[in-house]
């Protein structure tokens, strides 16, 4: 299946450039799925915890073993806003998941408490921003697109997996 959200400048707008979701959502939950958020589109999770009243929720990309999820944000103002964790190639509690990819580029913004990347996952992009911490638990972190910069407004922790950087002889590098 495929979901695509486009911003208000596009005639294929869903709502006013976005969609609100509940406490758990995912792409490639138990099968194969693709989500493209482009041209200022937004996907916002607005659930609140029943006890605390605070925003709460998780977004899964490639959640279950054997599943495949791909999420791409591209274009200024494009937003994926998750009040809790984004889990790439991971299930609940960091259980092994399927295969997942999150690409944030060209002015796209992802906000989350943290993004956790499992063994079958990749986090990449150039010119995009992640507002939250990133924990690589065995996947691939690959900022830049030969070369380029992926901005992380939080901590980056490499527990396992790979961090792939390119450094050119002229000093141009992925950061």
GROMACS .gro file of C-alpha atoms in nm:
model
  175
    1UNK     CA    1   0.000   0.000   0.000
    2UNK     CA    2   0.106   0.361  -0.043
    3UNK     CA    3   0.017   0.677   0.147
    4UNK     CA    4   0.119   1.017   0.020
    5UNK     CA    5   0.050   1.353   0.185
    6UNK     CA    6   0.111   1.672  -0.007
    7UNK     CA    7   0.106   2.030   0.113
    8UNK     CA    8  -0.152   2.299   0.050
    9UNK     CA    9   0.017   2.416  -0.270
   10UNK     CA   10  -0.064   2.079  -0.428
   11UNK     CA   11  -0.416   2.010  -0.555
   12UNK     CA   12  -0.402   1.659  -0.401
   13UNK     CA   13  -0.409   1.798  -0.045
   14UNK     CA   14  -0.553   1.575   0.225
   15UNK     CA   15  -0.716   1.795   0.489
   16UNK     CA   16  -0.514   2.113   0.533
   17UNK     CA   17  -0.180   1.963   0.438
   18UNK     CA   18  -0.185   1.684   0.691
   19UNK     CA   19  -0.346   1.407   0.889
   20UNK     CA   20  -0.382   1.356   1.264
   21UNK     CA   21  -0.324   1.005   1.399
   22UNK     CA   22  -0.382   0.825   1.732
   23UNK     CA   23  -0.132   0.675   1.978
   24UNK     CA   24   0.033   0.418   1.749
   25UNK     CA   25   0.080   0.424   1.377
   26UNK     CA   26   0.313   0.267   1.129
   27UNK     CA   27   0.421   0.209   0.774
   28UNK     CA   28   0.506  -0.152   0.695
   29UNK     CA   29   0.342  -0.267   1.018
   30UNK     CA   30   0.282  -0.627   0.910
   31UNK     CA   31   0.335  -0.602   0.534
   32UNK     CA   32   0.485  -0.354   0.289
   33UNK     CA   33   0.409   0.018   0.295
   34UNK     CA   34   0.536   0.353   0.172
   35UNK     CA   35   0.469   0.699   0.313
   36UNK     CA   36   0.582   1.015   0.131
   37UNK     CA   37   0.533   1.351   0.302
   38UNK     CA   38   0.624   1.620   0.049
   39UNK     CA   39   0.579   1.987  -0.041
   40UNK     CA   40   0.481   2.103   0.308
   41UNK     CA   41   0.254   1.811   0.394
   42UNK     CA   42   0.229   1.703   0.757
   43UNK     CA   43   0.149   1.391   0.954
   44UNK     CA   44   0.090   1.469   1.322
   45UNK     CA   45   0.016   1.225   1.603
   46UNK     CA   46  -0.196   1.400   1.867
   47UNK     CA   47  -0.288   1.124   2.112
   48UNK     CA   48  -0.262   1.187   2.486
   49UNK     CA   49  -0.179   0.938   2.759
   50UNK     CA   50  -0.491   0.835   2.949
   51UNK     CA   51  -0.328   0.884   3.293
   52UNK     CA   52  -0.099   1.184   3.244
   53UNK     CA   53  -0.280   1.379   2.974
   54UNK     CA   54   0.055   1.435   2.800
   55UNK     CA   55   0.111   1.372   2.428
   56UNK     CA   56   0.210   1.010   2.379
   57UNK     CA   57   0.258   0.772   2.090
   58UNK     CA   58   0.491   0.569   1.871
   59UNK     CA   59   0.543   0.550   1.496
   60UNK     CA   60   0.681   0.226   1.349
   61UNK     CA   61   0.857   0.185   1.015
   62UNK     CA   62   0.900  -0.187   0.932
   63UNK     CA   63   0.752  -0.304   1.265
   64UNK     CA   64   0.703  -0.680   1.239
   65UNK     CA   65   0.962  -0.936   1.117
   66UNK     CA   66   0.921  -0.976   0.740
   67UNK     CA   67   0.757  -0.635   0.698
   68UNK     CA   68   0.900  -0.351   0.486
   69UNK     CA   69   0.835   0.017   0.556
   70UNK     CA   70   0.965   0.328   0.381
   71UNK     CA   71   0.898   0.684   0.495
   72UNK     CA   72   1.030   0.989   0.308
   73UNK     CA   73   1.003   1.357   0.400
   74UNK     CA   74   1.108   1.609   0.138
   75UNK     CA   75   1.044   1.978   0.090
   76UNK     CA   76   1.036   2.280   0.315
   77UNK     CA   77   0.763   2.254   0.577
   78UNK     CA   78   0.712   1.878   0.535
   79UNK     CA   79   0.660   1.739   0.885
   80UNK     CA   80   0.634   1.408   1.070
   81UNK     CA   81   0.546   1.495   1.431
   82UNK     CA   82   0.548   1.203   1.676
   83UNK     CA   83   0.509   1.269   2.052
   84UNK     CA   84   0.709   0.957   2.147
   85UNK     CA   85   0.949   0.726   1.964
   86UNK     CA   86   0.995   0.650   1.599
   87UNK     CA   87   1.112   0.291   1.565
   88UNK     CA   88   1.278   0.186   1.239
   89UNK     CA   89   1.296  -0.193   1.186
   90UNK     CA   90   1.195  -0.243   1.549
   91UNK     CA   91   0.884  -0.361   1.726
   92UNK     CA   92   0.762  -0.257   2.072
   93UNK     CA   93   1.032  -0.261   2.339
   94UNK     CA   94   1.306  -0.268   2.073
   95UNK     CA   95   1.207  -0.620   1.964
   96UNK     CA   96   1.355  -0.714   1.623
   97UNK     CA   97   1.140  -0.589   1.339
   98UNK     CA   98   1.143  -0.606   0.962
   99UNK     CA   99   1.313  -0.369   0.719
  100UNK     CA  100   1.264   0.006   0.742
  101UNK     CA  101   1.398   0.331   0.602
  102UNK     CA  102   1.346   0.692   0.704
  103UNK     CA  103   1.476   0.961   0.466
  104UNK     CA  104   1.463   1.328   0.570
  105UNK     CA  105   1.576   1.573   0.304
  106UNK     CA  106   1.540   1.916   0.142
  107UNK     CA  107   1.386   2.099   0.438
  108UNK     CA  108   1.184   1.809   0.581
  109UNK     CA  109   1.144   1.797   0.961
  110UNK     CA  110   1.091   1.501   1.193
  111UNK     CA  111   1.008   1.568   1.557
  112UNK     CA  112   1.012   1.284   1.809
  113UNK     CA  113   1.141   1.209   2.157
  114UNK     CA  114   1.382   0.968   1.994
  115UNK     CA  115   1.439   0.771   1.677
  116UNK     CA  116   1.560   0.415   1.732
  117UNK     CA  117   1.715   0.225   1.439
  118UNK     CA  118   1.720  -0.157   1.446
  119UNK     CA  119   1.932  -0.406   1.251
  120UNK     CA  120   1.715  -0.388   0.938
  121UNK     CA  121   1.684  -0.010   0.943
  122UNK     CA  122   1.841   0.292   0.779
  123UNK     CA  123   1.816   0.660   0.867
  124UNK     CA  124   1.941   0.894   0.594
  125UNK     CA  125   1.887   1.220   0.413
  126UNK     CA  126   2.041   1.553   0.320
  127UNK     CA  127   1.917   1.899   0.405
  128UNK     CA  128   1.660   1.771   0.654
  129UNK     CA  129   1.630   1.807   1.031
  130UNK     CA  130   1.553   1.566   1.313
  131UNK     CA  131   1.434   1.732   1.634
  132UNK     CA  132   1.505   1.456   1.888
  133UNK     CA  133   1.771   1.207   1.981
  134UNK     CA  134   1.883   0.919   1.756
  135UNK     CA  135   1.991   0.578   1.888
  136UNK     CA  136   2.142   0.332   1.640
  137UNK     CA  137   2.087  -0.018   1.779
  138UNK     CA  138   2.225  -0.205   1.478
  139UNK     CA  139   2.110  -0.036   1.160
  140UNK     CA  140   2.269   0.223   0.935
  141UNK     CA  141   2.296   0.595   0.995
  142UNK     CA  142   2.387   0.761   0.665
  143UNK     CA  143   2.365   1.140   0.664
  144UNK     CA  144   2.413   1.315   0.335
  145UNK     CA  145   2.358   1.218  -0.023
  146UNK     CA  146   2.714   1.238  -0.158
  147UNK     CA  147   2.780   1.465   0.033
  148UNK     CA  148   2.527   1.645   0.246
  149UNK     CA  149   2.413   1.724   0.597
  150UNK     CA  150   2.138   1.573   0.810
  151UNK     CA  151   2.085   1.793   1.116
  152UNK     CA  152   2.005   1.622   1.447
  153UNK     CA  153   1.885   1.855   1.724
  154UNK     CA  154   1.957   1.605   2.000
  155UNK     CA  155   2.205   1.333   2.087
  156UNK     CA  156   2.330   1.068   1.845
  157UNK     CA  157   2.419   0.737   2.013
  158UNK     CA  158   2.589   0.458   1.818
  159UNK     CA  159   2.532   0.135   2.015
  160UNK     CA  160   2.576  -0.100   1.719
  161UNK     CA  161   2.546  -0.097   1.342
  162UNK     CA  162   2.712   0.149   1.107
  163UNK     CA  163   2.754   0.523   1.070
  164UNK     CA  164   2.835   0.584   0.704
  165UNK     CA  165   3.010   0.915   0.622
  166UNK     CA  166   3.175   1.038   0.305
  167UNK     CA  167   3.478   1.264   0.319
  168UNK     CA  168   3.612   1.402  -0.009
  169UNK     CA  169   3.969   1.504  -0.075
  170UNK     CA  170   3.860   1.865  -0.116
  171UNK     CA  171   3.722   1.871   0.241
  172UNK     CA  172   3.356   1.826   0.144
  173UNK     CA  173   3.193   1.576   0.379
  174UNK     CA  174   2.870   1.426   0.509
  175UNK     CA  175   2.793   1.559   0.855
   0.00000   0.00000   0.00000
